[in-house]
Coordinates of C-alpha atoms in Angstrom, one line a residue:
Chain A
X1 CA 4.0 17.1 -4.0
X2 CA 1.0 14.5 -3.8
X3 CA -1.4 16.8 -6.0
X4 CA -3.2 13.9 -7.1
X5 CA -4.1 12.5 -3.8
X6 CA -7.7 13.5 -3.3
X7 CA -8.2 15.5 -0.3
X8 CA -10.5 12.3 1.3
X9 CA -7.4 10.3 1.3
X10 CA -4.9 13.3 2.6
X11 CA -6.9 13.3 5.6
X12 CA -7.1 9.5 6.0
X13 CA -3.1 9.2 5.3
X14 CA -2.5 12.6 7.9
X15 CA -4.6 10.6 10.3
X16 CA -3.0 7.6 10.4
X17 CA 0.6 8.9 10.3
X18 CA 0.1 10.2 13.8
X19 CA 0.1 6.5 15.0
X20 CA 2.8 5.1 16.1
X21 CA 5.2 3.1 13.7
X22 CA 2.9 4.3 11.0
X23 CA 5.3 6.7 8.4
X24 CA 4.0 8.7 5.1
X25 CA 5.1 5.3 2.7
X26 CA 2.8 2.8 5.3
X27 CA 0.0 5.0 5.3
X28 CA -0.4 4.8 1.3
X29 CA 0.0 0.9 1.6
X30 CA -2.7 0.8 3.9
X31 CA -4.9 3.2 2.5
X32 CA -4.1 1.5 -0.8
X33 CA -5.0 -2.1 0.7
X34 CA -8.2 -0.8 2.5
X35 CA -9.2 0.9 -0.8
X36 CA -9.0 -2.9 -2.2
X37 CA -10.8 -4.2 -0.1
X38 CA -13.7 -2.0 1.4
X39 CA -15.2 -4.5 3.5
X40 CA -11.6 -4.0 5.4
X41 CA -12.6 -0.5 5.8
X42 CA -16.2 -1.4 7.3
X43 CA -14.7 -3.7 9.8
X44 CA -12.3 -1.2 10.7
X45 CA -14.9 1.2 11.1
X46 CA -17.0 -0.9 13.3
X47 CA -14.7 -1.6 15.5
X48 CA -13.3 2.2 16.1
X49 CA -17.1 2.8 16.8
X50 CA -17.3 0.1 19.4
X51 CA -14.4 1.3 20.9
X52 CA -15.3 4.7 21.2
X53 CA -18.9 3.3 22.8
X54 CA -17.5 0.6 25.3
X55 CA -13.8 0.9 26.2
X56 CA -13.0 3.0 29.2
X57 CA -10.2 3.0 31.6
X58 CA -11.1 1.5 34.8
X59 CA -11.1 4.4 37.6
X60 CA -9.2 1.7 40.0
X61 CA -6.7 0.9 38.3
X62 CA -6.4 2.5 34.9
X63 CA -6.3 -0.8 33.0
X64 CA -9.1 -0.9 30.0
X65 CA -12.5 -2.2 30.7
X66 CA -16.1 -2.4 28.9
X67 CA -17.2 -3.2 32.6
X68 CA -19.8 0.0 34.1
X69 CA -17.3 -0.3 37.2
X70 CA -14.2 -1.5 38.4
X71 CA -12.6 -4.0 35.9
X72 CA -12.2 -8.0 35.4
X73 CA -8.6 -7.5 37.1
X74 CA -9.9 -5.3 40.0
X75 CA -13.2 -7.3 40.6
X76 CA -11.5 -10.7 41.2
X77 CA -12.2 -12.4 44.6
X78 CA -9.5 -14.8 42.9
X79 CA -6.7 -12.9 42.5
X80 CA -3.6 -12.4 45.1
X81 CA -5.1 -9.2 47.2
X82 CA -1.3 -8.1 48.7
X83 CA 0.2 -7.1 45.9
X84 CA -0.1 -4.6 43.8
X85 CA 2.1 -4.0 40.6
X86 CA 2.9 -0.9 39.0
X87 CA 2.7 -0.5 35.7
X88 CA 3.2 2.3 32.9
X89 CA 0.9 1.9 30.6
X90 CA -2.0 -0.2 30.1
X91 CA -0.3 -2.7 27.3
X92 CA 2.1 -4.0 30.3
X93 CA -0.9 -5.4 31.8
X94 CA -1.2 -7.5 29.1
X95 CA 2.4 -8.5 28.6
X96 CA 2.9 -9.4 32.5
X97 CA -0.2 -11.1 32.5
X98 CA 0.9 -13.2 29.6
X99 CA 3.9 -14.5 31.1
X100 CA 1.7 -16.2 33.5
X101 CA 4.3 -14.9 36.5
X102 CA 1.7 -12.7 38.5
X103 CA -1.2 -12.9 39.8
X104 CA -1.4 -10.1 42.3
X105 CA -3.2 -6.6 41.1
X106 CA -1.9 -3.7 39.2
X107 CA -2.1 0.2 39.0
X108 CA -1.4 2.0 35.5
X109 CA 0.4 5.2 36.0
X110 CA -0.2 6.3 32.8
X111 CA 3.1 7.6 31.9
X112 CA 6.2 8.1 33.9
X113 CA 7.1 11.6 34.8
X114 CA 9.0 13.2 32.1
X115 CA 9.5 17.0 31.9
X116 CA 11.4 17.1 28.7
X117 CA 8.1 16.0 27.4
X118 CA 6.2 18.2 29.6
X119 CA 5.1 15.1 31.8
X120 CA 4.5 16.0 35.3
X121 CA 3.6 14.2 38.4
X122 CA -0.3 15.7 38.4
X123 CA -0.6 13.6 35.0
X124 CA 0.0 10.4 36.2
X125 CA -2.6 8.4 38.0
X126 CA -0.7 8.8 41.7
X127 CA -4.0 10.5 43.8
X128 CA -5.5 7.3 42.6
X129 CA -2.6 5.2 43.9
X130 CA -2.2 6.6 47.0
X131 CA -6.1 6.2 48.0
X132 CA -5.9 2.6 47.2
X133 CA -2.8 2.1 49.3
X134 CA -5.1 3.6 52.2
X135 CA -8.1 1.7 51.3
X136 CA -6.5 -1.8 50.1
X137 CA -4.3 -3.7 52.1
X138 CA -1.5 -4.4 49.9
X139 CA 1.8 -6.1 51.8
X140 CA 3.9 -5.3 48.6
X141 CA 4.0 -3.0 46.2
X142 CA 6.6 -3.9 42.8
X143 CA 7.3 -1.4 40.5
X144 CA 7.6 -2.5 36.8
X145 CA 7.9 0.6 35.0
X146 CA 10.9 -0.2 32.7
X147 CA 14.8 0.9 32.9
X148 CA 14.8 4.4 31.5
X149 CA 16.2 6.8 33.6
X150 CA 12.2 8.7 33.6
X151 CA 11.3 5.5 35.1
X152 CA 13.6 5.1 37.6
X153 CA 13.1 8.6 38.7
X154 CA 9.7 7.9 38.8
X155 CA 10.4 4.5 40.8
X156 CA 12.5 6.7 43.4
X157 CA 9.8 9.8 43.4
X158 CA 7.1 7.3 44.6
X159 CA 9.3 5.2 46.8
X160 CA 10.0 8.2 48.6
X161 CA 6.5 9.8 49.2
X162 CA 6.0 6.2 50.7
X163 CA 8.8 6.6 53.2
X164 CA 5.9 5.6 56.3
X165 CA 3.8 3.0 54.2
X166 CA 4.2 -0.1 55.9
X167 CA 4.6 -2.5 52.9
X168 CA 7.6 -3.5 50.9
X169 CA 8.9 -1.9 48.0
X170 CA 10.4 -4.3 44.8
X171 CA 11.1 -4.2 41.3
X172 CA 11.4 -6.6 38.5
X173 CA 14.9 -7.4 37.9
X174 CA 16.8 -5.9 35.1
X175 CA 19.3 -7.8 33.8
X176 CA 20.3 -10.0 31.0
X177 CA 17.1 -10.8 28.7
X178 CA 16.6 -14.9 28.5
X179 CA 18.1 -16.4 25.3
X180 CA 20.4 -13.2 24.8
X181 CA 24.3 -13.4 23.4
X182 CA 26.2 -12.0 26.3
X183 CA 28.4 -10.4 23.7
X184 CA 25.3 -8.5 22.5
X185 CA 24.8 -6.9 25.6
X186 CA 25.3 -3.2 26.5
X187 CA 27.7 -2.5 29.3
X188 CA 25.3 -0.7 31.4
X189 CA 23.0 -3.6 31.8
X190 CA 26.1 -5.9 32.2
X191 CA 27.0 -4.0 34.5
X192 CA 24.3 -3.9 37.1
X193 CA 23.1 -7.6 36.4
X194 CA 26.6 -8.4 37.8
X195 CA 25.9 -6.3 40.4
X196 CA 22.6 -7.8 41.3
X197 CA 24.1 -11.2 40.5
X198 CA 21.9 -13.8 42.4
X199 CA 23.2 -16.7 44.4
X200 CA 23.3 -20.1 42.2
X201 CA 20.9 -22.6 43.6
X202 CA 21.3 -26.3 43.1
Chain B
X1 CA -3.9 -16.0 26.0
X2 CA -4.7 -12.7 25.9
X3 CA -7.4 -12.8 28.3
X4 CA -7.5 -9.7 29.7
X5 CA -8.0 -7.3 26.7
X6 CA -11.9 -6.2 26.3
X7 CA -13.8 -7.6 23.4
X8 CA -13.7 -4.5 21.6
X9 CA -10.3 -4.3 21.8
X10 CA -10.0 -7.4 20.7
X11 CA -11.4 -6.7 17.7
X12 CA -10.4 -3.7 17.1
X13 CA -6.6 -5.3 17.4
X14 CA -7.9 -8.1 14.5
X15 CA -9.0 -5.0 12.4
X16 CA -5.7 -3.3 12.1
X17 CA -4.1 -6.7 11.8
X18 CA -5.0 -6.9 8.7
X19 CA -3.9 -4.3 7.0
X20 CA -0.1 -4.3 5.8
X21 CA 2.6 -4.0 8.0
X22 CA 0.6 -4.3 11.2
X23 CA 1.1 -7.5 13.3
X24 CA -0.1 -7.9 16.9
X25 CA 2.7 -6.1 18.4
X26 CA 2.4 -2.8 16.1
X27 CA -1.5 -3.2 16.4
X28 CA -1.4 -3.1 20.6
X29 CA 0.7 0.2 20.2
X30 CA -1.6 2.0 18.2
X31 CA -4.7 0.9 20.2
X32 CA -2.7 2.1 23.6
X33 CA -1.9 5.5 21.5
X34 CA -5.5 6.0 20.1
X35 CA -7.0 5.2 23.7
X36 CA -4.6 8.0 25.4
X37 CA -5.3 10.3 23.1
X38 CA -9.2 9.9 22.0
X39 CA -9.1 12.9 19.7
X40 CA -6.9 10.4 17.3
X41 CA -10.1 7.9 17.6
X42 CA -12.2 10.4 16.3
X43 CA -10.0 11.8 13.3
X44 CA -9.5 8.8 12.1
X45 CA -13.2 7.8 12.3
X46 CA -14.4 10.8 10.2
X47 CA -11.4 10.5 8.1
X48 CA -12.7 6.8 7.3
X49 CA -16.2 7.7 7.1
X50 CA -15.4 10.1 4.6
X51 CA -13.1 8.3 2.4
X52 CA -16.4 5.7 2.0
X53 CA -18.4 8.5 1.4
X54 CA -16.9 10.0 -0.9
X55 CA -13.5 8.4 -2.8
X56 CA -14.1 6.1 -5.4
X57 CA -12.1 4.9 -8.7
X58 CA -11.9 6.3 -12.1
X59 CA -14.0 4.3 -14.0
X60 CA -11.3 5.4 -17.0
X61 CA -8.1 5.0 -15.8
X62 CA -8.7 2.9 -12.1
X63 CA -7.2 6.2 -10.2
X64 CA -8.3 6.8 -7.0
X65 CA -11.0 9.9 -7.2
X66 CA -13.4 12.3 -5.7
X67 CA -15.0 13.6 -9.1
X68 CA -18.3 12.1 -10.0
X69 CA -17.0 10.8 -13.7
X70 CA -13.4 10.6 -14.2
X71 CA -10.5 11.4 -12.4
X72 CA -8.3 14.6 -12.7
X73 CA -5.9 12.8 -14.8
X74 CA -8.0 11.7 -17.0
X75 CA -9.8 15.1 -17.6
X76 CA -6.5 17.4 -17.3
X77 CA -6.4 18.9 -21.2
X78 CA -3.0 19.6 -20.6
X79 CA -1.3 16.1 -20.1
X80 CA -0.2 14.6 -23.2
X81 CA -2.6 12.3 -24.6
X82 CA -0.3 10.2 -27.0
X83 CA 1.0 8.1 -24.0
X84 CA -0.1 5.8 -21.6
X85 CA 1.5 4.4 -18.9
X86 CA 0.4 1.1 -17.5
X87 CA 0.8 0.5 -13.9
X88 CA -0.2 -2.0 -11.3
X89 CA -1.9 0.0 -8.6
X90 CA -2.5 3.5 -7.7
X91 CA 0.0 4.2 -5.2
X92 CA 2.4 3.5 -8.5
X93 CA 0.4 6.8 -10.1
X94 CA 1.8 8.9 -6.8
X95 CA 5.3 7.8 -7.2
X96 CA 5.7 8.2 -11.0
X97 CA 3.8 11.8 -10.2
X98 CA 6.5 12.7 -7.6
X99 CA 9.1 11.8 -10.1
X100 CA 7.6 14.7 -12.6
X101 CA 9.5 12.9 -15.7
X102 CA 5.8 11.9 -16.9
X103 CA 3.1 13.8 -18.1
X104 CA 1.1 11.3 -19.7
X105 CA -1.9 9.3 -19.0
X106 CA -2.2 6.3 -16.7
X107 CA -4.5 2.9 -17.1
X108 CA -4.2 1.1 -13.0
X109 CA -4.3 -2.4 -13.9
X110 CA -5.2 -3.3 -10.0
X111 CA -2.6 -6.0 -9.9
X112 CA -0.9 -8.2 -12.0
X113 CA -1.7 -11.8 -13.1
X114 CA -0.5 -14.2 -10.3
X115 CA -1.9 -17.7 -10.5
X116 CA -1.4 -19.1 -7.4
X117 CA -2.5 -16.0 -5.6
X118 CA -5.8 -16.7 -7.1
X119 CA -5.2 -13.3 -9.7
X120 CA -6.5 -14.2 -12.9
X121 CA -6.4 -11.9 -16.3
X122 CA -10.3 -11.0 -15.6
X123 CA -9.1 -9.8 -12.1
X124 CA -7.5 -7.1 -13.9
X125 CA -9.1 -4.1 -15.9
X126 CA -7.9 -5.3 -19.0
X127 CA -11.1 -4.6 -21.0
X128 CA -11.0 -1.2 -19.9
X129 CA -7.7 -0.6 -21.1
X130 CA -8.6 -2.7 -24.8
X131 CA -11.4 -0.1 -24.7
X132 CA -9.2 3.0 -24.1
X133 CA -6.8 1.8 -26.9
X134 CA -9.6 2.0 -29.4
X135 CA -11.1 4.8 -28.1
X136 CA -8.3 6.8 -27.3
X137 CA -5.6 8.2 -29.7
X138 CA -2.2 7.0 -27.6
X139 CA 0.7 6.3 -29.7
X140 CA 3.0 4.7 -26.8
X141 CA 2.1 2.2 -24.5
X142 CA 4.9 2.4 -21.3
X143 CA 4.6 -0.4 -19.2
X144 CA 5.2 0.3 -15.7
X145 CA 4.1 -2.9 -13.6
X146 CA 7.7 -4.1 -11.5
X147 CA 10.3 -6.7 -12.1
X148 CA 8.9 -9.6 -10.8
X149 CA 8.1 -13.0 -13.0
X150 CA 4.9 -12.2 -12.2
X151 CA 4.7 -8.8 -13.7
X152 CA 7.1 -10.0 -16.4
X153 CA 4.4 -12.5 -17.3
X154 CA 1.6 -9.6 -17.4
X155 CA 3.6 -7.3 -19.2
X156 CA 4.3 -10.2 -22.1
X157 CA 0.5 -11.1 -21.9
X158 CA -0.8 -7.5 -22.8
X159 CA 2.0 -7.1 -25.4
X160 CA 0.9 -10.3 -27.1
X161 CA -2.6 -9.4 -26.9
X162 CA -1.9 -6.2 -28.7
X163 CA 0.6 -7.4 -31.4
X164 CA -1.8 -5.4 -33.9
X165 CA -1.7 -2.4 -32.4
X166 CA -0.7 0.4 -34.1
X167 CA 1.7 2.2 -31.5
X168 CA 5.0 1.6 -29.6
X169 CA 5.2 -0.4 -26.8
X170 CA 8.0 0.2 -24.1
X171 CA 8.9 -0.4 -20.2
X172 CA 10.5 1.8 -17.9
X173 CA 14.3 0.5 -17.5
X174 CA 16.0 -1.7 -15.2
X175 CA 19.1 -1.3 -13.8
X176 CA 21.3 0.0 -10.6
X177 CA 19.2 2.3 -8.3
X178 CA 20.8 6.0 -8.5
X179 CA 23.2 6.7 -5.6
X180 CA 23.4 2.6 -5.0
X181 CA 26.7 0.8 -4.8
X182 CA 27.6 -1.9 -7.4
X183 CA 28.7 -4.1 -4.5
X184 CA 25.2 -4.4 -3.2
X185 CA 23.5 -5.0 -6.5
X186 CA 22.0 -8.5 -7.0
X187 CA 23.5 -10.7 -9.9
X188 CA 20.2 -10.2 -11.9
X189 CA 19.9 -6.9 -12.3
X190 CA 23.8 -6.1 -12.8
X191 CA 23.7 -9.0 -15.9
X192 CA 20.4 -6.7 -17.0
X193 CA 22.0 -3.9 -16.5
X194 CA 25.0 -5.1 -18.7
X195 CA 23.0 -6.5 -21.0
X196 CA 21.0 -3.3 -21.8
X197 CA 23.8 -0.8 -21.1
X198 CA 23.3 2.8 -22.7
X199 CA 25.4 4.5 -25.2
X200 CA 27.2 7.2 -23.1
X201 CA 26.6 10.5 -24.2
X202 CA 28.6 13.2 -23.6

């Protein structure tokens, strides 16, 4: 169909349709609006580069790092050494962090097991989490790795291989978001917020 | 706020920002997709790299290009050279292609002329397409820039400029989308639609 597209910018659209939320129609607006304005494409450049050079996960934790070692999170005499939060992916770090709530440590997983989508346990960061639960002395461990029935099989699969761990096990409440329409609401999280219903303090 | 995310990240994540469509949300997805999957990083990279190297525009027409002179557009012998279809960026080219109703030539304006977004006439390539009129042998002039008052305003300022002209000057119609619904048609383009209804033929 798009004959006329030069092969430079079939590549550039083909690569940046496989990111996420990025379609054939967005592509062509942004290849249209970096083609405006090169210096757009020079920054953009730079900053792939630097990436590539000086981002790593951190082997601790799997949180992102330009740090040789551990990272800022794992190296902090400051932060709350008994707890240890378990995450999914590295960007829920960053959103836990920003609502100021926590202050213990966390382990990304990486994933949660899927095997419709040929995610197993050996490709989520568990070896890792089960040497730091021998090495670190954690007093509780909260799992935060969403409501999706992967991730509560997930929750279970590693609550269970810590049957003898001597720490307690939590997770973040689900429940009705803060601000939402009860009317809005699906049954299924109505449902269970009822059923975790907390007492009303005064 | 977000404290956490490495420097490079950082601005990497003001990098995609500004491109369309992207926000801070969108541009953490795709920096947590392209650090799972590094290969991404480095198509994307060498896609870039090439496009600098090697796409530039059509000194002619404006059309994006890999040729060293003019585009393949503007050297095909086979498209008819009696029209020429004005447009306001290059992505417009690709649509009108995929529509296959026009064989024609194309002259990419590069916007159109919006005051208070700073876009002047000498923004445009207006002398180009004065050059092209003399030069070349067109005898229809399609103008293809949008609806908006600001492409209105364009479209009236080239048609004055070339009241001697020789050839016809037309614009693509307005109307009701195919396969839309009147109901969901906005009062403006119904009364245009009204007021340039079409003989039906049958």
């Amino acid at each position: 169909m798009e004959l006329l597209l030069p092969p430079a910018l079939r590549n550039l659209r083909q690569a940046l349709e496989k990111l996420p939320g990025i379609g054939p129609r967005s592509a062509l607006r942004i290849i249209q609006s970096l083609l405006k304005k090169p210096e757009h494409i020079h920054s953009l450049l730079s900053a792939l580069e630097e990436v590539v050079q000086s981002v790593h996960t951190c082997p601790n934790c799997g949180f992102w790092t330009e740090s040789e070692g551990f990272c800022d999170v794992c190296t902090d005499p400051h932060r709350d050494h008994t707890t240890l939060c378990i995450v999914k992916d590295a960007a829920d770090v960053l959103a836990i962090e920003r609502s100021q709530a926590f202050r213990g440590k966390y382990h990304v997983l990486g994933g949660v097991i899927d095997p419709l989508s040929g995610v197993g346990e050996k490709d989520l960061r568990l070896e890792q989490l089960w040497e730091r639960l021998k090495k670190e002395s954690y007093e509780e461990l909260i799992f935060a790795l969403g409501t999706s029935p992967e991730a509560e099989t997930t929750t279970y699969y590693i609550a269970r291989h810590l049957i003898d761990w001597h720490g307690r096990l939590s997770r973040f409440a689900s429940g009705i978001p803060v601000g939402s329409e009860l009317e809005y609401i699906d049954p299924l999280t109505l449902s269970r917020s009822l059923r975790e219903r907390q007492p009303l303090t005064l």
